[in-house]
Each structure stands twice: as structure tokens, then as C-alpha cells.
Amino acid sequence: MPELTYAEAARIAIAEEMRRDPDVWALGEDLGRGGVFGQYAGLAEEFGPERICDTPISEASIMGASVGAAMVGTRPIVEMRFSDFALCAVDELVNQAAKARYMFGGQARVPMVIREPIGIWRSSAAQHSQSLEAWYTHIPGLVVVAPATPADNKGLLKSAIRCDDPVVYMEHKNLWGLAGEVPEGDERTIPLGAARVERAGTDVTVVSWSRMVQTCARAAATLEEEGISPEVIDLRTLWPWDRERVMESVARTGRLLVVHEAVAVGGFGAEVAATVAEELGAPVRRLGAPRIPIAYAPPLEDQARVTDEMIAAAVREMA
Amino acid sequence: MTAGRNLDTDRFFAHYATMQRIRAFERAAIRAAREGLATGAIHASIGQEAVAAGVCGNLVRSDLLLSNHRGHGHTLAKGADAGAMMRELFGREGGVCGGKGGSMHIADFGVGMLGANGVVGANILIAAGAAHGVHMRRSRSADDRVVVCIFGDGAVNRGPFLEGLNWAAVYRLPVLFVCEDNGFAATTRTEALTAGPGPKARAESLGLVAAEVDGNDIVAVDALARDFIAAARAGEPRFIHAKTWRLEGHTAADKGAYREAAEVEARWADDPVARCEALLEQAGVESRRLAGARDAAVREMEAVFDEARAADWPAVERAFEDVLDTTAARNAAD
């Protein structure tokens, strides 16, 4: 299996899907030059400027035009550059893309993938660092995906492109350079809505997604040395989320910790924890960022981070 | 108004019949709201029928249309079934959107009507994108569809107006934008809150060929729409500023206390339906034939009103359909 970075895996997924379906195209700022993170490198050379479409800095138009283009049968990949910038296009996503099928009584389909890079990325401050995935899980009509590994970033992105629902696809900016084994082949897709066990364990179920999966795995390795065995589940898709996998795990371990980089208040961890508490009555805890904007200065920025030490400490208290 | 014996009476009789059908539909819709049968807001387009008939009358069925919250007239003129539309307003089974959209989200994809929109100006971007999709597919197949987007004067003060017109011009998309200016942004006079020389100048500043037209003059609207739709079809986006006037309230519940009765009365003298009727009479169309078209429209809409009232509610299970296909599923390979 070849080793690829998270960014390369996504680029290959797009190239494969664009070769197999002429209706797939991508649009966003600076895509012709490979995208701000290089995640579209080389695609304009292969597919041309119509299908790797450079756009003005008009987020509402990038999103809104994609809704119209999807309605007439194309399959746009919408690059928002930062999830923070996608807030300029919330009407187009929430009121239009997510609602069109329903409010027109099933007449419309809006197959689009909205790439919204999330996460803290050193000294990018309050408008380039947010993790806003919970907002979109709240909106009926959207699928929300947050891959944690290079292999998942290929397989899940391919599934998202093939999906007829609008998919908010949130890659973590700090993972672009993460390398890992990625299966080759056009049909190596990963189903949306299926979680993955990052690390099997018996004592505490730790549910996470995106970059925090790596942090949880590091904490779990430390805890194993202390004789505590956490099971780390990477949710991968936040909506619809794999309740069955989580419930099965918590039924065995008897306790749940949810960890995410997003602000803890109103985060998706609250939904997972509440669902587990309602269904199993198991003790639950959440770890997320304090309710502060993300600062610029490294020591201040670090106050918004969830660390492996914090995760390990929480698990120790629960175990 | 251009009048006289040279008028293509068949063409304008067809527009006249469309305008009468819109007027009768809107009257029935207002009645439905006042009788509590249409449970949501009804934004009627009485007084604006010439824009709908003149623009949409120049489209073919496969062409695409995006409309705004005041979209019944556009939708009818694009060929949607009045019965299915009225059932939608009533929220009943057999409504064109299954009772899930109502008046503000009226749509009939079967006739290329891709939806009215409850958010002012949002349709501009969707229209630009539909045209972008058509444009992309042209390289692979002979797709000569044009997209028409009709929005109100209030929309010119929203960001999507700038972004969408720029987008259409930059990518040279097959789209015609029509600003149907009825004088009011909800219940406020648009001119009071709109700076600069107006929508046409704004469109021209973005490189679009644009024109103003008396939106109550069916002959002028028809001629301009015909020219501009042909240009747009060829990849030259166009912009029309059609000046008309909303003769009824913002919604069926709005009594319009913010305008004088004398002003409304004066505006009724410029009623586009009456103007079209006078024009056809002048051109030699028998008044009996004109009255026949009006009466037929009224009878048709009374019938669809009665049918809608008699229709069932949608099955409650429908509330849970058409949300998402994606379901949580265990990864078989995992």
C-alpha cells in the first residue's frame, strides 16, 4: 500500500472521481494553482480550467452557484478554503442546499460536497481556526463528515462525491501533511455513516473525530502502560453518526468520554453524550475547548487546545 | 404603448390569456388566505402580470426559471399546472411540492421551474449556478437551455446581486436576470433606501448589457425579453429592469396603510391586464373573445380552488421523507 499524505489522498480521490464521472467538477478560490493547501495540485493540468474552476472571492456565490449547478445534474466540489469563510455562505448552504430537496417535495437533488477545512493551525487566530462541525449537524438535510486519516480522506471523500445529498466535508488543516497507508483503486470507498475503531479497549469508550483521534490515540497508549484500556472510536461521519457502534462499545465498557477540538458548549459531543446517557444510562463526559475565541499568541492559542494529558486525566477519573 | 393593426394578435392574445389566468389565480389565492384555507403567507403579483407573461412567454419548456417569494405568476406562465399549484397553497395532497413548500417555495421541475425562494436575492446565485451547469454540459452535449431569474427591487441591495451578476459576466453564462420592480421592498418604498442611479446602472457596472422597460407594457416587455433571451442563450448574460407596481398588499394580510388610496387608484389606471386588453381591442380582437378569456380564467381558478379545498391533507409520514438518503451503516469491510 502506498504511503500518502492526507492532502494527497484527497487530491487522488478527486482525480479518480473526476475521471469516472464527467459531471464532477471543483470550484473555489485559487484552485487552478492547486488550492491554498495544495490539495488540488496538478488537477487543473489534467482536467482544465472549466472543471477545476477558479472563482472570485465570493463565498456566497461559490456555494449558491453550486446549488444551481447541482440542481441541473452536475456534481460540484465546493472549496470554502476555511470553515470560517464558509460563514459568508450560510444562507446558500443552510437555507438553499439543505432545504431544496425537501421544500420542493423531492423534485430537487443537490449533490454537492462542501470542503470546509477546520481546526487550529498555529497562530491563525480567531477567523482561521474554528471547528464548526456541530452547527451543520443541527441542520436537517446535510451530511457532515470529518476524516482523521489519509486513508479515510480518500475513501470518505470518494463516497461524499458519489452521494446525492449535500455533504459538508471538514478536513483538519493540521492533518494535511499527515502520512499514512492509503489503499489504491477506484472502488476503495468508505461508507458514510460508519465509525471506525482506532484502538480496541475494554475500560472506557473514547469517541472522537478529525485531528483529536490522533490525540486520543496517544493518550490511550499512555494509559495502556498504566493498565487502563480505552477503546478509541473515530466517528468519521458526524451526521448520520454510527450510534450502533458507539452503543455496542459503551455497553461493554460502561462509560463514555467524547473528545473534540470544537468549543465544548453546544458541541457535537453533547449530542453523543446525551444519546448514550438516554439509551444506556452510562456515565458520560465531554472534553472540548473553553468558550473563548482562538487567540494568536502561541501560549494563548494553546488555552483552546485539548491535549493528550487532558484526555488521559479524564479517562483516569472515569476508569 | 406600441399599438395598431400590425400587432401579432395571436401572440398577444396568448399573453393576455396568461395574464388573466395569473390574475384569477392570485385572486383565488388571496381569497384562500383570507378564508384561512391557505395557511401561510400569500404574496400576490396582481399588477405585475405583464412581466411574467412577457418574459416566460419567450421561453420553451426545457428552459429554466428561478423565481422569488412572489412567484405564482412566473410559475403559471412557465407552464405549471394551476391545480397542483393551488393544492400546494392549501398544503394538500397533490400539491406541486407535496405540501412541503407552500406559496413561497412553489416549484415545478417538470416545466423547468426550479423554485421560488423565501430569501430575497438567493435565487440570483442559484440561477447563475444553473446556468453554469448548463454551460459546462454544453461541451459534451447540445444543451441550449437558457436560465431566467426573476427577483424584486429589494434584492438589488443584497450581496448576491453583486456576486451573482459578476459571476454570470465572468463566466459568460446563459442567463437573463429580471428585476421586477414593483416599487416596494416588503412594505417600504425601495427608492427611499436605494442609493445611486438604480438597478440598470448597477448591472452595467458589472459589464452586463442591461435595459429598462415599462413592466406594464406587454408589447415592450415581450420584445425586450425576446431579444435578451436570444442573447443570453448564446452566452451573453443580460439584465432587465422592469418597472411595474404592486396593486395589492405585500401579503394577503397587508392592507397597505403606508400608501394613499388615491395613489393606488391612480396606479390601477395603468393596470397591465387592462392595457393589454385595450391594445387587442384596438387591433381588432373582438371584445367578446377577450371577455371569454377572462371568464375562462376565472372559472378555471374557481375550479382549482374548489378542488384544492376538497383535497386531502398529505399523509403525515411525508414529513419525514426527502430529507437525506445517507443512513448510518456499519462499515462492512471494517
XYZ file of C-alpha atoms in Angstrom:
653
model
C 0.000 0.000 0.000
C 1.444 3.397 -0.888
C 2.011 5.977 1.801
C 0.276 9.288 1.077
C -0.416 12.435 2.984
C -3.929 13.421 3.986
C -3.856 16.189 1.321
C -2.545 13.862 -1.425
C -5.157 11.264 -0.570
C -7.905 13.828 -1.106
C -6.368 15.007 -4.368
C -6.227 11.437 -5.683
C -9.838 10.844 -4.616
C -10.948 13.870 -6.614
C -8.887 12.907 -9.655
C -10.323 9.380 -9.657
C -13.885 10.612 -9.283
C -13.440 13.251 -11.998
C -12.136 10.592 -14.381
C -15.076 8.305 -13.751
C -17.805 10.984 -13.877
C -17.628 13.953 -16.271
C -20.233 15.795 -14.180
C -17.868 16.101 -11.212
C -16.073 19.454 -11.028
C -14.491 21.625 -8.372
C -14.756 25.347 -7.800
C -13.213 27.785 -5.392
C -10.557 30.401 -4.914
C -7.073 29.666 -6.282
C -7.888 26.102 -7.333
C -6.085 26.465 -10.650
C -2.879 26.968 -8.722
C -3.541 23.906 -6.587
C -5.594 25.369 -3.777
C -4.365 27.219 -0.713
C -3.114 23.975 0.865
C -2.020 22.236 -2.362
C -4.960 19.875 -2.074
C -5.818 20.433 -5.765
C -2.213 20.327 -7.054
C -1.977 19.207 -10.657
C -5.719 18.793 -11.184
C -6.114 21.859 -13.421
C -3.411 20.464 -15.704
C -5.324 17.205 -16.115
C -8.912 18.459 -16.170
C -8.690 22.030 -17.444
C -9.954 25.330 -16.111
C -13.658 24.577 -16.617
C -13.639 21.581 -14.283
C -11.070 22.954 -11.836
C -12.680 26.329 -11.747
C -11.015 29.406 -10.280
C -13.589 31.669 -8.685
C -13.701 35.182 -7.337
C -13.639 35.644 -3.558
C -17.411 35.320 -3.474
C -18.187 32.590 -0.975
C -21.942 33.073 -1.230
C -21.704 32.685 -4.997
C -19.401 29.687 -4.848
C -21.928 27.945 -2.615
C -25.098 29.328 -4.211
C -23.956 28.708 -7.769
C -23.079 25.165 -6.771
C -26.644 24.639 -5.567
C -27.950 25.645 -9.003
C -25.303 23.652 -10.824
C -26.156 20.596 -8.726
C -29.869 21.022 -9.426
C -29.198 20.704 -13.157
C -27.244 17.493 -12.715
C -23.594 18.383 -12.199
C -21.733 17.360 -9.041
C -19.749 20.302 -7.718
C -16.980 20.033 -5.138
C -17.185 23.353 -3.330
C -13.959 24.653 -1.825
C -14.557 27.091 1.025
C -10.852 27.453 1.950
C -11.601 27.764 5.688
C -14.748 26.777 7.524
C -14.626 30.304 8.918
C -15.073 31.766 5.422
C -17.996 29.452 4.722
C -19.956 31.584 7.154
C -20.282 34.074 4.288
C -22.301 31.371 2.536
C -24.533 30.065 5.298
C -27.810 31.048 3.616
C -26.739 29.223 0.478
C -25.834 26.119 2.464
C -28.473 26.060 5.191
C -31.499 27.642 3.524
C -30.824 26.505 -0.021
C -28.650 23.377 -0.367
C -30.028 21.665 2.724
C -33.660 22.570 2.062
C -34.150 22.355 -1.708
C -34.983 18.678 -1.882
C -37.431 18.813 0.989
C -39.242 22.072 0.336
C -39.752 21.263 -3.331
C -41.296 17.947 -2.335
C -38.487 15.756 -3.631
C -38.214 17.402 -7.036
C -34.670 18.694 -6.456
C -31.476 16.853 -5.676
C -28.412 18.803 -4.628
C -25.392 16.515 -4.869
C -22.510 18.671 -3.696
C -19.509 18.267 -1.444
C -18.634 21.340 0.591
C -14.997 21.209 1.705
C -14.583 23.314 4.816
C -11.128 22.979 6.385
C -11.378 23.251 10.161
C -9.146 23.412 13.161
C -6.397 25.186 14.977
C -3.412 25.849 12.763
C -0.584 27.667 14.503
C -1.217 31.371 15.018
C -4.076 31.674 12.598
C -6.243 33.299 15.263
C -9.974 33.658 15.599
C -11.105 33.728 11.940
C -8.991 30.900 10.502
C -9.040 28.261 13.218
C -12.585 27.304 14.145
C -14.142 23.851 14.240
C -17.793 24.479 13.428
C -18.948 20.949 12.633
C -21.671 20.953 15.274
C -23.529 23.773 13.503
C -24.129 21.635 10.459
C -25.137 18.508 12.357
C -28.035 20.635 13.577
C -29.358 21.182 10.054
C -31.704 18.575 8.591
C -30.700 17.837 5.017
C -26.924 17.855 5.495
C -24.398 15.069 5.901
C -21.335 16.036 7.971
C -18.000 14.247 7.617
C -14.706 14.877 9.457
C -11.949 12.447 8.405
C -8.963 11.753 10.655
C -6.545 9.752 8.472
C -5.161 9.798 4.908
C -6.950 6.535 4.064
C -10.248 7.919 5.313
C -9.705 11.176 3.486
C -9.580 9.262 0.233
C -12.346 6.762 0.888
C -14.771 9.146 2.549
C -14.232 11.920 0.013
C -14.991 9.499 -2.809
C -18.205 8.460 -1.059
C -19.109 12.086 -0.453
C -18.659 12.899 -4.145
C -20.874 9.962 -5.122
C -23.513 10.872 -2.543
C -26.686 12.562 -3.785
C -27.053 14.517 -0.523
C -25.166 17.734 0.222
C -22.129 16.732 2.280
C -20.224 19.169 4.495
C -16.732 17.714 4.386
C -14.467 19.068 7.101
C -10.768 18.346 6.779
C -8.403 19.396 9.530
C -5.727 21.853 8.428
C -3.159 20.382 10.787
C -3.577 16.964 9.160
C -2.703 17.975 5.563
C 0.862 16.666 5.962
C -0.026 13.550 7.961
C 1.235 10.469 6.084
C -0.315 7.044 6.168
C -1.098 3.993 4.102
C -3.888 4.531 1.600
C -5.470 1.674 -0.350
C -5.224 2.025 -4.117
C -8.112 1.657 -6.501
C -11.142 3.413 -7.778
C -13.656 1.419 -5.778
C -11.965 1.705 -2.379
C -14.642 3.925 -0.939
C -15.582 4.103 2.740
C -19.286 4.287 3.523
C -20.630 7.456 5.074
C -22.195 6.936 8.475
C -19.822 4.190 9.595
C -17.460 4.715 12.526
C -14.050 3.084 12.835
C -12.329 1.601 15.858
C -8.976 3.344 16.089
C -7.894 1.275 19.044
C -9.796 -1.540 20.753
C -10.132 -1.472 24.525
C -12.266 -2.576 27.436
C -12.443 0.106 30.142
C -13.715 3.392 28.729
C -15.147 4.284 25.299
C -13.496 7.405 23.901
C -15.371 8.842 20.907
C -13.689 11.454 18.759
C -13.203 12.625 15.174
C -10.859 14.624 12.995
C -7.462 15.540 14.439
C -8.462 14.681 18.011
C -8.484 10.990 17.052
C -4.661 11.087 16.886
C -4.543 12.893 20.227
C -6.870 10.340 21.805
C -4.744 7.510 20.412
C -1.623 8.984 22.026
C -3.432 9.315 25.333
C -4.652 5.730 25.037
C -1.099 4.469 24.506
C -0.023 6.213 27.715
C -2.996 4.812 29.612
C -2.323 1.263 28.406
C 1.055 1.459 30.126
C -0.804 2.287 33.336
C -3.107 -0.687 32.904
C -6.136 1.275 31.672
C -7.577 0.132 28.355
C -9.558 2.781 26.483
C -11.415 1.971 23.286
C -10.974 4.846 20.829
C -13.708 5.213 18.216
C -13.288 7.567 15.278
C -16.813 8.639 14.369
C -15.689 9.754 10.847
C -19.220 10.844 9.906
C -20.944 13.118 12.420
C -24.291 13.032 10.690
C -25.612 10.463 10.404
C -23.443 9.059 13.175
C -22.852 5.400 13.887
C -24.854 5.036 17.097
C -24.823 1.284 16.820
C -21.026 1.120 17.013
C -20.868 3.580 19.900
C -23.674 1.904 21.868
C -22.139 -1.505 21.397
C -18.830 -0.216 22.744
C -20.293 1.661 25.720
C -22.431 -1.354 26.560
C -19.131 -3.223 27.021
C -17.028 -0.530 28.698
C -19.806 1.075 30.756
C -18.589 4.678 30.323
C -18.150 7.280 27.622
C -15.804 10.190 27.027
C -16.313 12.356 23.933
C -13.383 14.492 22.803
C -13.385 17.239 20.223
C -11.377 20.311 19.331
C -14.503 22.452 18.976
C -15.869 24.526 21.846
C -17.402 22.124 24.358
C -20.580 24.172 24.842
C -23.145 23.097 22.281
C -20.579 20.846 20.609
C -21.459 17.571 18.945
C -20.011 15.781 21.958
C -23.078 16.924 23.875
C -25.301 15.109 21.384
C -23.313 11.891 21.571
C -23.127 12.034 25.359
C -26.813 12.799 25.779
C -27.819 9.998 23.431
C -25.647 7.468 25.277
C -26.935 8.660 28.654
C -30.550 8.408 27.485
C -30.182 4.997 25.907
C -27.758 3.275 28.292
C -27.761 5.391 31.422
C -23.958 5.159 31.370
C -21.783 7.884 32.888
C -20.649 10.345 30.223
C -18.096 13.148 29.973
C -17.116 15.668 27.335
C -13.823 17.353 26.574
C -13.704 20.318 24.257
C -12.343 23.827 24.030
C -13.307 26.523 26.510
C -15.790 29.053 25.190
C -13.166 31.551 24.026
C -12.204 32.641 20.513
C -8.889 31.178 19.384
C -6.016 33.571 20.058
C -2.914 34.383 18.046
C -0.040 34.200 20.561
C 1.027 30.547 20.971
C 0.614 30.435 24.769
C -2.846 31.982 24.446
C -3.806 29.832 21.477
C -2.821 26.759 23.499
C -5.559 27.566 26.011
C -8.067 26.460 23.378
C -6.390 23.101 22.802
C -7.449 19.745 24.176
C -4.232 17.821 24.920
C -3.457 14.143 25.358
C -2.708 14.871 29.028
C -6.209 16.269 29.485
C -7.703 13.222 27.804
C -5.631 10.820 29.889
C -6.602 12.626 33.084
C -10.295 12.459 32.221
C -10.081 8.743 31.436
C -8.244 8.065 34.689
C -11.003 9.780 36.617
C -13.657 7.739 34.840
C -11.950 4.341 34.772
C -47.643 51.653 -25.872
C -46.965 50.384 -29.350
C -50.379 49.708 -30.784
C -52.048 49.375 -34.089
C -53.091 46.980 -36.750
C -49.639 45.395 -37.136
C -49.854 43.761 -33.734
C -49.331 39.999 -33.762
C -52.715 39.424 -32.192
C -52.280 35.686 -31.728
C -49.103 36.236 -29.771
C -50.562 38.956 -27.582
C -53.857 37.182 -27.131
C -51.844 34.300 -25.700
C -50.034 36.707 -23.371
C -53.383 38.234 -22.451
C -54.831 34.850 -21.607
C -51.780 34.102 -19.437
C -52.170 37.423 -17.635
C -55.851 36.771 -16.995
C -55.030 33.317 -15.636
C -52.411 34.815 -13.300
C -54.829 37.473 -12.109
C -57.569 34.948 -11.470
C -55.136 32.613 -9.700
C -53.940 35.446 -7.475
C -57.494 36.493 -6.641
C -58.281 32.918 -5.662
C -55.055 32.722 -3.633
C -55.876 35.914 -1.723
C -59.353 34.570 -1.037
C -57.814 31.311 0.196
C -55.602 33.237 2.612
C -58.468 35.379 3.879
C -60.663 32.327 4.412
C -57.887 30.557 6.274
C -57.561 27.867 3.614
C -54.074 28.861 2.527
C -52.489 28.809 5.968
C -49.247 30.581 5.090
C -48.392 33.986 3.678
C -49.592 34.703 0.142
C -47.635 37.264 -1.861
C -49.817 38.071 -4.847
C -48.494 39.574 -8.067
C -51.611 41.487 -9.110
C -50.456 44.378 -11.267
C -47.236 42.622 -12.305
C -48.653 40.070 -14.742
C -47.076 41.542 -17.876
C -43.587 40.738 -16.617
C -44.442 37.094 -16.005
C -46.282 36.686 -19.311
C -43.848 38.673 -21.429
C -40.699 37.043 -20.075
C -41.849 33.460 -19.561
C -43.835 33.530 -22.786
C -40.497 33.680 -24.594
C -39.173 30.506 -23.007
C -39.594 26.908 -24.054
C -40.485 24.159 -21.629
C -36.905 22.926 -21.193
C -35.618 26.409 -20.312
C -35.099 27.051 -16.626
C -36.686 29.609 -14.328
C -35.901 30.780 -10.812
C -38.381 32.991 -9.030
C -38.902 34.799 -5.745
C -41.484 34.721 -2.965
C -43.967 36.449 -5.286
C -43.705 33.660 -7.799
C -47.172 32.305 -8.652
C -47.400 34.301 -11.874
C -43.962 33.293 -13.120
C -44.666 29.667 -12.332
C -48.013 29.634 -14.124
C -46.508 31.423 -17.118
C -43.753 28.783 -17.267
C -46.453 26.159 -17.707
C -47.039 24.693 -14.265
C -50.404 23.133 -13.539
C -52.677 25.579 -11.733
C -54.441 22.815 -9.851
C -51.232 21.391 -8.408
C -50.124 24.919 -7.537
C -53.347 25.747 -5.732
C -53.230 22.469 -3.818
C -49.721 23.461 -2.741
C -51.001 26.791 -1.406
C -53.655 24.880 0.512
C -50.984 22.416 1.759
C -52.873 19.480 0.343
C -52.102 16.106 -1.183
C -51.217 16.534 -4.832
C -49.643 19.929 -4.278
C -46.827 20.563 -6.703
C -44.324 20.268 -3.815
C -46.355 17.707 -1.901
C -47.472 20.337 0.569
C -43.946 20.857 1.871
C -43.173 24.187 0.289
C -46.327 26.248 0.015
C -46.594 29.536 -1.817
C -43.080 30.816 -1.174
C -41.378 27.645 -2.429
C -43.584 26.910 -5.379
C -41.646 24.884 -7.957
C -42.332 22.585 -10.864
C -39.145 21.000 -12.108
C -41.160 19.208 -14.791
C -41.596 22.511 -16.610
C -38.133 23.844 -15.745
C -39.339 25.949 -12.835
C -36.559 25.403 -10.273
C -38.242 27.134 -7.436
C -39.459 30.289 -5.860
C -37.380 31.352 -2.900
C -38.244 32.719 0.504
C -34.902 34.511 0.855
C -34.667 37.748 -1.124
C -31.907 37.564 -3.736
C -30.949 33.945 -3.043
C -32.332 32.842 -6.400
C -29.773 35.014 -8.229
C -26.898 32.759 -7.208
C -28.812 29.554 -7.845
C -29.739 30.843 -11.305
C -26.130 31.734 -12.056
C -25.153 28.240 -10.965
C -27.854 26.518 -13.012
C -26.547 28.464 -15.999
C -23.024 27.424 -15.044
C -24.113 23.787 -15.016
C -25.804 24.139 -18.390
C -22.712 25.888 -19.736
C -20.434 23.079 -18.503
C -22.560 20.410 -20.076
C -22.609 22.227 -23.418
C -19.115 20.989 -24.136
C -20.452 17.436 -24.057
C -23.941 17.733 -25.491
C -26.120 20.147 -27.401
C -27.727 21.882 -24.432
C -29.033 25.288 -25.451
C -31.181 25.941 -22.407
C -31.315 29.430 -21.020
C -31.896 30.318 -17.370
C -34.126 33.202 -16.342
C -34.050 34.613 -12.840
C -36.793 36.966 -11.665
C -36.305 38.877 -8.424
C -37.692 42.038 -6.888
C -36.313 45.507 -6.434
C -35.442 44.746 -2.809
C -32.897 42.162 -3.999
C -30.619 44.767 -5.566
C -29.489 45.787 -2.095
C -28.341 42.297 -1.157
C -24.848 40.944 -1.702
C -25.922 38.101 -4.002
C -26.989 40.716 -6.549
C -23.400 41.866 -6.948
C -21.864 38.422 -6.626
C -24.275 36.683 -8.971
C -24.165 39.277 -11.740
C -20.375 39.341 -11.567
C -20.333 35.551 -11.732
C -22.575 35.435 -14.791
C -20.493 38.061 -16.576
C -17.123 36.495 -15.739
C -18.106 33.018 -16.949
C -20.333 34.321 -19.796
C -23.290 32.255 -18.695
C -26.621 31.748 -20.463
C -28.750 33.667 -18.004
C -31.202 36.561 -18.080
C -31.759 38.480 -14.853
C -35.053 40.277 -14.496
C -35.507 42.814 -11.725
C -39.284 43.015 -11.382
C -39.504 46.377 -9.654
C -42.891 46.762 -8.001
C -41.800 49.798 -6.017
C -41.796 48.174 -2.599
C -39.282 46.155 -0.632
C -41.811 44.437 1.620
C -43.706 47.492 2.941
C -41.001 50.116 2.417
C -40.561 52.175 -0.726
C -37.387 50.832 -2.301
C -36.304 54.210 -3.673
C -36.047 55.561 -0.127
C -33.320 53.067 0.727
C -31.524 52.509 -2.558
C -28.564 54.709 -3.437
C -27.295 55.597 -6.857
C -28.873 55.591 -10.288
C -30.609 52.234 -9.975
C -30.511 48.546 -10.947
C -29.663 49.064 -14.619
C -26.582 51.123 -13.794
C -25.531 48.583 -11.193
C -25.801 45.772 -13.751
C -23.925 47.788 -16.355
C -21.146 48.492 -13.873
C -20.582 44.725 -13.825
C -20.350 44.544 -17.588
C -23.827 43.265 -18.363
C -25.902 44.666 -21.198
C -28.961 45.999 -19.404
C -32.183 47.769 -20.266
C -35.128 49.372 -18.514
C -38.667 48.697 -19.615
C -42.195 49.665 -18.654
C -43.134 46.414 -16.959
C -46.821 47.074 -17.502
C -46.391 47.287 -21.280
C -46.707 43.721 -22.511
C -45.512 44.639 -26.009
C -42.340 46.270 -24.724
C -41.620 43.511 -22.208
C -42.186 40.839 -24.847
C -39.875 42.489 -27.392
C -37.084 43.106 -24.927
C -37.342 39.646 -23.380
C -37.257 38.029 -26.821
C -34.029 39.842 -27.753
C -32.345 39.378 -24.425
C -33.261 35.708 -24.091
C -31.733 35.037 -27.515
C -28.528 36.798 -26.462
C -28.425 35.033 -23.109
C -28.938 31.677 -24.812
C -25.806 32.450 -26.815
C -23.802 33.023 -23.643
C -24.245 36.764 -23.277
C -25.873 37.358 -19.890
C -28.457 40.127 -19.887
C -30.314 42.244 -17.368
C -33.813 43.735 -17.481
C -35.155 46.294 -15.065
C -38.938 46.066 -15.463
C -40.829 48.833 -13.672
C -44.255 47.806 -12.513
C -46.341 48.319 -9.383
C -47.798 46.031 -6.771
C -51.508 46.795 -6.785
C -52.288 44.671 -3.718
C -50.569 44.421 -0.325
C -47.206 42.802 0.374
C -49.141 39.769 1.580
C -52.830 38.980 1.531
C -52.941 40.212 5.138
C -51.309 43.573 4.366
C -53.865 46.345 3.976
C -51.191 48.714 2.674
C -51.754 51.543 5.163
C -48.414 53.014 4.043
C -49.844 54.179 0.724
C -52.707 56.552 -0.084
C -55.899 55.218 -1.628
C -55.580 57.855 -4.339
C -52.159 56.596 -5.315
C -53.386 53.025 -5.575
C -56.370 54.151 -7.606
C -54.134 56.085 -9.970
C -51.966 53.010 -10.409
C -54.992 50.911 -11.318
C -55.316 53.169 -14.384
C -52.037 51.612 -15.519
C -53.231 48.034 -14.934
C -51.226 45.860 -17.355
C -54.130 43.497 -17.966
C -56.464 46.330 -18.932
C -53.741 47.855 -21.083
C -53.240 44.608 -22.951
C -56.992 44.244 -23.390
C -57.293 47.755 -24.824
C -54.427 47.074 -27.165
C -56.005 43.915 -28.507
C -59.360 45.619 -28.922
C -57.675 48.399 -30.823
C -56.039 45.782 -33.038
C -59.430 44.354 -33.871
C -59.835 41.464 -31.462
C -63.482 41.094 -30.556
C -64.301 42.161 -27.038
C -66.410 39.010 -26.680
C -63.296 36.911 -27.246
C -61.378 38.930 -24.672
C -64.169 38.601 -22.130
C -64.257 34.900 -22.899
C -60.576 34.517 -21.987
C -61.131 36.429 -18.749
C -64.191 34.388 -17.812
C -62.461 31.126 -18.654
C -59.554 32.096 -16.385
C -61.887 32.955 -13.526
C -63.823 29.684 -13.959
C -60.577 27.686 -14.120
C -59.240 29.177 -10.905
C -62.553 28.834 -9.088
C -62.492 25.182 -10.049
C -58.929 24.640 -8.833
C -59.838 26.464 -5.622
C -62.747 24.093 -5.035
C -60.617 21.071 -5.903
C -57.881 22.190 -3.528
C -60.393 22.695 -0.727
C -61.719 19.205 -1.289
C -58.288 17.563 -1.433
C -56.909 15.533 1.455
C -54.059 16.554 3.697
C -50.761 14.864 2.874
C -50.050 11.657 4.778
C -48.116 12.654 7.906
C -45.304 10.219 7.050
C -44.352 12.576 4.231
C -42.920 14.956 6.833
C -40.038 12.508 7.219
C -39.348 11.909 3.532
C -36.903 13.697 1.231
C -34.508 14.715 3.991
C -31.437 12.539 3.383
C -30.547 9.314 1.608
C -27.480 8.721 3.725
C -28.050 6.461 6.706
C -25.737 5.286 9.429
C -24.357 1.934 8.339
C -21.690 -0.286 9.804
C -18.657 -0.463 7.545
C -18.813 -3.998 6.196
C -15.102 -4.029 5.418
C -14.107 -2.814 8.875
